Amino acid sequence: MPASTLVQALLLFGLTACAYALWKGGRAERYAALIILMNFAIGAVVMHMTGRRDDLVPRLINDGLAAALLLVVTVIYGSPWLGLAMLLYGAQFSLHAYYFVTERRVGDHLFSVINNIQFGLIMVCLVAGTTMSWLGRIRAAKAAAAKAG
């Protein structure tokens, strides 16, 4: 369990955003939420198995996999918010790659700030996309009801 209150709040926000997307989102949002939850689960399992928070190779693989899966969903559904979330996961991958190549210590202040901002923005994209999808379905239902009645 992360010690920082900010990180715990971000994780709670992330889980809430994924639950919201699964509840009110369309297909693209639900797939994105499942991909993000998969990313959480893989990260937690690897961290539990290795006992290390600073191992970059599993983080690179995990974030690269999430970005690639979000790319597939983005291409299929063509959602702009999903494209932005995919780019942010790509930026996460780049952050981990930079720290791996330069052999900098993971968890320094710069890493933490960039990582937390990117994660927060990914969750904002998920919430915004879910809200837009949900409101679009409501508008379409109202238009269909007005046309029928």
Coordinates of C-alpha atoms in Angstrom, one line a residue:
M1 CA 0.0 0.0 0.0
P2 CA 1.5 3.4 -1.0
A3 CA 2.3 5.5 2.0
S4 CA 1.6 8.9 0.3
T5 CA -1.9 10.2 0.9
L6 CA -1.8 11.8 -2.6
V7 CA -1.0 8.4 -4.2
Q8 CA -3.8 6.7 -2.3
A9 CA -6.2 9.4 -3.4
L10 CA -5.1 9.0 -7.0
L11 CA -5.6 5.3 -6.8
L12 CA -9.1 5.8 -5.3
F13 CA -9.8 8.3 -8.1
G14 CA -8.6 5.8 -10.6
L15 CA -10.7 2.9 -9.3
T16 CA -13.7 5.2 -9.1
A17 CA -13.2 6.4 -12.6
C18 CA -13.0 2.8 -13.9
A19 CA -16.1 1.9 -12.0
Y20 CA -17.9 4.9 -13.5
A21 CA -16.8 4.0 -17.0
L22 CA -17.9 0.4 -16.5
W23 CA -21.3 1.6 -15.2
K24 CA -22.1 4.5 -17.6
G25 CA -19.7 4.3 -20.4
G26 CA -20.1 2.9 -23.9
R27 CA -18.1 0.1 -25.3
A28 CA -14.9 2.0 -25.8
E29 CA -15.0 3.4 -22.3
R30 CA -15.7 0.0 -20.8
Y31 CA -12.8 -1.6 -22.7
A32 CA -10.5 1.3 -21.6
A33 CA -11.6 0.8 -18.0
L34 CA -10.8 -2.9 -18.2
I35 CA -7.4 -2.2 -19.7
I36 CA -6.6 0.3 -17.0
L37 CA -7.8 -2.1 -14.3
M38 CA -5.6 -4.8 -15.9
N39 CA -2.7 -2.3 -15.7
F40 CA -3.4 -1.8 -12.0
A41 CA -3.7 -5.5 -11.3
I42 CA -0.5 -6.5 -13.2
G43 CA 1.4 -3.7 -11.4
A44 CA 0.1 -4.8 -8.0
V45 CA 0.8 -8.5 -8.6
V46 CA 4.4 -7.8 -9.8
M47 CA 5.0 -5.4 -6.9
H48 CA 3.8 -8.0 -4.5
M49 CA 5.8 -10.9 -6.1
T50 CA 9.0 -9.0 -6.3
G51 CA 8.6 -6.8 -3.2
R52 CA 10.1 -3.9 -5.2
R53 CA 8.6 -0.7 -6.3
D54 CA 11.6 0.4 -8.3
D55 CA 11.8 -2.4 -10.9
L56 CA 11.4 -0.6 -14.2
V57 CA 11.3 -3.6 -16.6
P58 CA 7.8 -4.8 -15.4
R59 CA 6.6 -1.2 -15.5
L60 CA 7.8 -0.8 -19.1
I61 CA 6.1 -4.0 -20.2
N62 CA 2.9 -3.2 -18.3
D63 CA 2.6 0.4 -19.5
G64 CA 3.6 -0.6 -23.1
L65 CA 1.0 -3.3 -23.1
A66 CA -1.7 -0.9 -21.8
A67 CA -0.7 1.7 -24.4
A68 CA -0.8 -0.9 -27.2
L69 CA -4.2 -2.2 -26.2
L70 CA -5.6 1.4 -25.9
L71 CA -4.2 2.0 -29.4
V72 CA -6.3 -1.0 -30.7
V73 CA -9.4 0.3 -29.0
T74 CA -8.7 3.8 -30.2
V75 CA -8.4 2.7 -33.8
I76 CA -11.6 0.6 -33.6
Y77 CA -13.8 3.3 -31.9
G78 CA -12.0 6.5 -33.0
S79 CA -12.6 8.3 -29.7
P80 CA -10.5 11.4 -29.2
W81 CA -10.4 11.2 -25.5
L82 CA -9.2 7.6 -25.8
G83 CA -6.5 8.7 -28.2
L84 CA -5.3 11.2 -25.5
A85 CA -5.4 8.5 -22.8
M86 CA -3.3 6.2 -25.1
L87 CA -0.8 9.0 -25.7
L88 CA -0.5 9.6 -21.9
Y89 CA 0.2 5.9 -21.4
G90 CA 2.8 6.1 -24.1
A91 CA 4.3 9.1 -22.1
Q92 CA 4.3 6.8 -19.0
F93 CA 6.2 4.3 -21.0
S94 CA 8.7 6.9 -22.1
L95 CA 9.1 8.1 -18.5
H96 CA 10.0 4.6 -17.4
A97 CA 12.3 4.1 -20.4
Y98 CA 14.1 7.4 -19.6
Y99 CA 14.7 6.3 -16.0
F100 CA 15.8 2.9 -17.1
V101 CA 18.3 4.1 -19.8
T102 CA 19.7 6.9 -17.6
E103 CA 19.8 4.6 -14.5
R104 CA 18.1 7.2 -12.4
R105 CA 16.5 6.2 -9.1
V106 CA 12.8 5.6 -9.5
G107 CA 10.7 7.4 -7.0
D108 CA 12.7 10.7 -6.9
H109 CA 10.6 13.8 -6.7
L110 CA 10.6 14.5 -10.5
F111 CA 9.5 10.9 -11.3
S112 CA 6.8 11.1 -8.7
V113 CA 5.4 14.4 -9.9
I114 CA 5.4 13.4 -13.6
N115 CA 4.0 10.0 -12.9
N116 CA 1.2 11.3 -10.7
I117 CA 0.2 14.1 -13.2
Q118 CA 0.1 11.6 -16.1
F119 CA -2.0 9.1 -14.1
G120 CA -4.4 11.8 -13.0
L121 CA -4.8 13.0 -16.6
I122 CA -5.4 9.5 -17.8
M123 CA -8.2 9.2 -15.3
V124 CA -9.6 12.6 -16.2
C125 CA -9.7 11.5 -19.9
L126 CA -11.6 8.3 -18.8
V127 CA -14.2 10.3 -16.8
A128 CA -14.6 12.9 -19.5
G129 CA -15.0 10.3 -22.3
T130 CA -17.5 8.4 -20.2
T131 CA -19.5 11.5 -19.4
M132 CA -19.6 12.5 -23.1
S133 CA -20.7 9.0 -24.2
W134 CA -23.4 8.9 -21.5
L135 CA -24.7 12.3 -22.4
G136 CA -24.6 11.5 -26.1
R137 CA -26.8 8.4 -25.5
I138 CA -29.2 10.5 -23.4
R139 CA -29.5 13.1 -26.2
A140 CA -30.0 10.3 -28.8
A141 CA -32.8 8.7 -26.7
K142 CA -34.5 12.1 -26.3
A143 CA -34.3 12.8 -30.0
A144 CA -35.7 9.3 -30.8
A145 CA -38.5 9.8 -28.3
A146 CA -39.3 13.2 -29.8
K147 CA -39.3 11.8 -33.3
A148 CA -41.6 8.9 -32.3
G149 CA -44.0 10.9 -30.2

